Amino acid sequence: MDLGLRGKVAVVTGASRGIGKAIANSLLNEGCAVAICAREAGRLTAAVGDLEKIGPRVLGVPTDVTDAAAVQEFIASATQAFGRIDILVNNAALFSTLELRPFEKIPPEEWRKVMDVNTLGVFLCCRACVPHMRKGGYGRIINLASGAPLKGVPLFLHYIASKGAVIAMTRGLARELGGDGITVNSLAPGFTLSENVAQHEMHRRQGEITKKTRAIQRDETPEDLVGAVSFLASADAAFITGQTLVVDGGSAMI
């Protein structure tokens, strides 16, 4: 099905691998120009090389999403390369490297780092992109949240707090930007077996437990999320805003 995304310009953060890379891949296949960022320049360069096999309109800029100046430079590079910004997918987040542990054992510095990447990064990227969306008269912001705060998953309180905040930010931004024709929605995946998550035995064990809670009892992969992102980015979703779409195989049913 053609969702009418051909010619749109999308920004995807945290897209050197895993969910972000799968989303960038899908949007390229839909005909978008795609600007991606990640902190690690080597992985980003490799991802750009892979994506360019699909389409030439790809830009990669090493960026720390917690650095306001770096985010502004990334978005400036994207608009210089492609002329505008239509779609923002806030995917960059800390998760796979986090150790599962009781809340009282989470170091305060780790809590701050998680909140900086997972919430401040969303704020900074929205702040940088929205003026371009207003100018272009079209805007779709899709924030990657999580099903974890919906279920009260234990042992990574900082992570579920940050993703609960993303859902709240999505709702508030939807109210603020509705008059500009910009929609803001969040996507809440279940435990997703991306390449970086699969590297950690602790998370693989947690994934086996989560799989048993699903109506569709199989592993969730990054490719399970791309259709929902493309739909929310399209004109077909013009009257949907402030919502959280859960894509987890029927674990959290809200």
Coordinates of C-alpha atoms in Angstrom, one line a residue:
M1 CA 0.0 0.0 0.0
D2 CA 1.3 3.4 -1.0
L3 CA 1.2 5.7 2.1
G4 CA 2.2 8.8 0.1
L5 CA 5.5 9.3 1.8
R6 CA 7.5 9.6 -1.4
G7 CA 9.5 12.9 -1.4
K8 CA 9.1 13.5 2.4
V9 CA 12.1 14.2 4.5
A10 CA 12.5 12.1 7.7
V11 CA 14.9 12.4 10.6
V12 CA 15.6 9.3 12.6
T13 CA 17.7 9.4 15.8
G14 CA 19.7 6.5 17.1
A15 CA 19.6 4.8 13.7
S16 CA 23.0 3.2 13.3
R17 CA 21.5 -0.2 14.2
G18 CA 18.5 -2.0 15.7
I19 CA 15.0 -0.3 15.7
G20 CA 16.3 3.0 14.4
K21 CA 18.0 1.5 11.4
A22 CA 15.0 -0.7 10.5
I23 CA 12.8 2.4 10.6
A24 CA 15.2 4.4 8.4
N25 CA 15.3 1.5 6.0
S26 CA 11.6 1.3 5.8
L27 CA 11.1 5.1 5.2
L28 CA 13.7 4.9 2.5
N29 CA 11.8 2.2 0.8
E30 CA 8.7 4.4 1.1
G31 CA 10.5 7.1 -0.9
C32 CA 11.6 9.4 1.8
A33 CA 14.9 11.2 2.1
V34 CA 16.4 10.2 5.5
A35 CA 18.8 11.9 7.9
I36 CA 20.1 9.7 10.6
C37 CA 22.2 10.3 13.7
A38 CA 24.0 8.2 16.3
R39 CA 26.8 8.8 18.8
E40 CA 29.3 6.3 17.4
A41 CA 30.7 7.6 14.1
G42 CA 32.0 4.2 12.9
R43 CA 28.7 2.4 13.3
L44 CA 26.9 5.4 11.7
T45 CA 29.1 5.3 8.6
A46 CA 28.4 1.6 8.2
A47 CA 24.7 2.2 8.6
V48 CA 24.7 4.9 5.9
G49 CA 26.6 2.6 3.6
D50 CA 23.9 -0.1 4.1
L51 CA 21.0 2.4 3.6
E52 CA 22.5 3.9 0.5
K53 CA 22.0 0.5 -1.2
I54 CA 18.3 1.2 -0.9
G55 CA 18.3 4.8 -2.0
P56 CA 20.9 7.7 -2.4
R57 CA 19.1 10.3 -0.3
V58 CA 20.7 9.4 3.0
L59 CA 22.6 11.7 5.4
G60 CA 24.4 10.5 8.5
V61 CA 25.7 13.0 11.2
P62 CA 27.4 11.8 14.4
T63 CA 25.3 13.5 17.1
D64 CA 24.8 13.3 20.9
V65 CA 21.1 14.0 21.3
T66 CA 21.7 15.4 24.8
D67 CA 23.9 18.2 23.3
A68 CA 21.6 21.1 22.2
A69 CA 24.2 22.6 19.9
A70 CA 25.0 19.3 18.3
V71 CA 21.3 18.6 17.7
Q72 CA 20.8 22.0 16.0
E73 CA 23.8 21.3 13.8
F74 CA 22.4 17.9 12.8
I75 CA 19.0 19.4 11.8
A76 CA 20.7 22.3 10.0
S77 CA 22.7 19.7 8.0
A78 CA 19.5 17.8 7.2
T79 CA 17.7 20.9 6.0
Q80 CA 20.7 22.0 4.0
A81 CA 20.9 18.6 2.3
F82 CA 17.1 18.0 1.7
G83 CA 15.4 21.4 2.0
R84 CA 13.0 20.7 4.9
I85 CA 11.9 18.4 7.7
D86 CA 8.6 16.5 7.5
I87 CA 9.0 13.6 9.9
L88 CA 10.9 13.1 13.1
V89 CA 11.3 9.7 14.7
N90 CA 12.8 10.1 18.2
N91 CA 14.3 6.6 18.7
A92 CA 17.6 7.3 20.4
A93 CA 17.6 5.9 23.9
L94 CA 19.5 4.0 26.5
F95 CA 18.3 0.5 27.2
S96 CA 20.4 -2.5 26.2
T97 CA 23.4 -1.5 28.3
L98 CA 21.3 -1.1 31.5
E99 CA 21.7 -3.7 34.2
L100 CA 18.4 -5.0 35.7
R101 CA 18.5 -4.2 39.4
P102 CA 16.4 -3.1 42.3
F103 CA 15.7 0.7 42.3
E104 CA 17.7 1.4 45.4
K105 CA 20.8 0.1 43.7
I106 CA 20.6 2.4 40.6
P107 CA 23.4 5.0 40.9
P108 CA 22.1 8.6 40.7
E109 CA 24.5 9.3 37.8
E110 CA 23.1 6.4 35.8
W111 CA 19.5 7.7 36.5
R112 CA 20.5 11.2 35.2
K113 CA 22.2 9.7 32.1
V114 CA 19.1 7.7 31.2
M115 CA 16.8 10.7 31.7
D116 CA 19.1 12.9 29.6
V117 CA 19.2 10.6 26.6
N118 CA 15.6 9.3 26.8
T119 CA 13.8 12.5 27.6
L120 CA 16.0 15.6 27.1
G121 CA 17.1 14.2 23.7
V122 CA 13.4 14.0 22.7
F123 CA 12.8 17.6 23.8
L124 CA 15.9 18.9 22.0
C125 CA 15.1 17.1 18.7
C126 CA 11.5 18.3 18.7
R127 CA 12.6 21.8 19.5
A128 CA 15.1 21.8 16.5
C129 CA 12.6 20.2 14.0
V130 CA 9.3 21.9 14.8
P131 CA 10.2 25.3 13.2
H132 CA 10.9 23.5 9.9
M133 CA 7.7 21.6 10.1
R134 CA 5.7 24.8 10.8
K135 CA 7.4 26.4 7.8
G136 CA 6.6 23.4 5.5
G137 CA 3.0 23.0 6.7
Y138 CA 3.4 19.3 7.5
G139 CA 4.7 17.6 10.6
R140 CA 4.7 14.1 12.0
I141 CA 6.6 13.4 15.3
I142 CA 6.8 9.8 16.4
N143 CA 8.4 9.2 19.8
L144 CA 9.6 5.7 20.7
A145 CA 8.2 5.0 24.1
S146 CA 7.8 1.4 25.6
G147 CA 5.2 -1.0 26.8
A148 CA 7.2 -1.3 30.0
P149 CA 5.7 1.7 31.9
L150 CA 2.2 0.5 30.9
K151 CA 2.8 -2.8 32.7
G152 CA 5.0 -1.6 35.6
V153 CA 7.9 -3.8 34.7
P154 CA 10.3 -3.9 37.7
L155 CA 14.1 -3.7 38.0
F156 CA 14.8 -0.7 35.7
L157 CA 12.9 2.1 37.3
H158 CA 14.9 4.8 35.5
Y159 CA 14.1 3.4 32.1
I160 CA 10.3 3.0 32.7
A161 CA 10.3 6.5 34.3
S162 CA 11.9 7.9 31.2
K163 CA 9.5 6.1 28.8
G164 CA 6.5 7.1 30.9
A165 CA 7.8 10.7 30.5
V166 CA 8.0 10.3 26.7
I167 CA 4.3 9.3 26.7
A168 CA 3.4 12.4 28.8
M169 CA 5.6 14.6 26.5
T170 CA 3.8 13.2 23.5
R171 CA 0.4 14.2 24.9
G172 CA 1.5 17.7 25.9
L173 CA 3.2 18.4 22.6
A174 CA 0.2 17.1 20.7
R175 CA -1.9 19.8 22.4
E176 CA 0.7 22.5 21.7
L177 CA 1.2 21.7 18.1
G178 CA -2.2 20.6 16.9
G179 CA -2.9 24.1 15.6
D180 CA 0.1 23.9 13.4
G181 CA -1.0 20.8 11.7
I182 CA 1.7 18.8 13.4
T183 CA 0.7 15.4 14.9
V184 CA 2.6 13.9 17.8
N185 CA 2.2 10.2 18.7
S186 CA 4.3 7.6 20.5
L187 CA 5.0 4.0 19.6
A188 CA 5.3 1.6 22.5
P189 CA 7.1 -1.6 21.5
G190 CA 7.4 -4.6 23.7
F191 CA 10.7 -6.2 24.4
T192 CA 12.3 -6.1 21.0
L193 CA 15.1 -8.5 20.0
S194 CA 17.3 -6.1 18.2
E195 CA 21.0 -6.8 17.5
N196 CA 22.3 -4.8 20.4
V197 CA 19.8 -6.3 22.9
A198 CA 20.6 -9.8 21.7
Q199 CA 24.2 -9.3 22.8
H200 CA 23.3 -9.3 26.5
E201 CA 22.4 -12.6 28.1
M202 CA 20.4 -10.9 30.9
H203 CA 18.1 -9.2 28.4
R204 CA 17.7 -12.4 26.3
R205 CA 16.5 -14.2 29.4
Q206 CA 14.1 -11.3 30.1
G207 CA 12.9 -11.6 26.5
E208 CA 11.9 -15.3 27.0
I209 CA 9.8 -14.3 30.1
T210 CA 8.1 -11.5 28.2
K211 CA 7.4 -13.7 25.2
K212 CA 5.1 -15.9 27.4
T213 CA 2.9 -12.9 28.2
R214 CA 2.0 -12.2 24.6
A215 CA -1.1 -13.3 22.7
I216 CA 1.3 -13.8 19.7
Q217 CA 4.0 -15.8 21.4
R218 CA 7.2 -15.1 19.4
D219 CA 10.1 -12.7 19.5
E220 CA 9.4 -9.1 18.5
T221 CA 11.9 -7.8 16.0
P222 CA 12.6 -4.2 14.8
E223 CA 10.7 -5.0 11.5
D224 CA 7.5 -5.5 13.5
L225 CA 7.5 -1.7 14.2
V226 CA 8.1 -0.2 10.9
G227 CA 4.6 -0.4 9.5
A228 CA 3.2 1.5 12.4
V229 CA 5.8 4.2 12.0
S230 CA 5.1 4.6 8.3
F231 CA 1.4 4.9 9.0
L232 CA 1.8 7.5 11.7
A233 CA 4.1 9.4 9.4
S234 CA 1.6 9.5 6.6
A235 CA -1.3 11.8 5.6
D236 CA -3.7 8.9 6.5
A237 CA -2.9 9.6 10.2
A238 CA -3.6 13.3 10.0
F239 CA -6.4 13.1 12.6
I240 CA -4.5 10.9 15.1
T241 CA -2.5 12.8 17.7
G242 CA -1.5 12.5 21.3
Q243 CA -1.9 8.7 21.1
T244 CA 0.3 5.8 22.2
L245 CA 0.2 2.8 19.9
V246 CA 1.3 -0.4 21.6
V247 CA 3.0 -2.9 19.2
D248 CA 4.0 -5.9 21.4
G249 CA 2.1 -8.9 20.2
G250 CA -0.7 -8.5 22.7
S251 CA 1.2 -8.3 26.0
A252 CA 0.0 -4.9 27.3
M253 CA -3.7 -4.5 26.2
I254 CA -4.9 -0.9 27.0

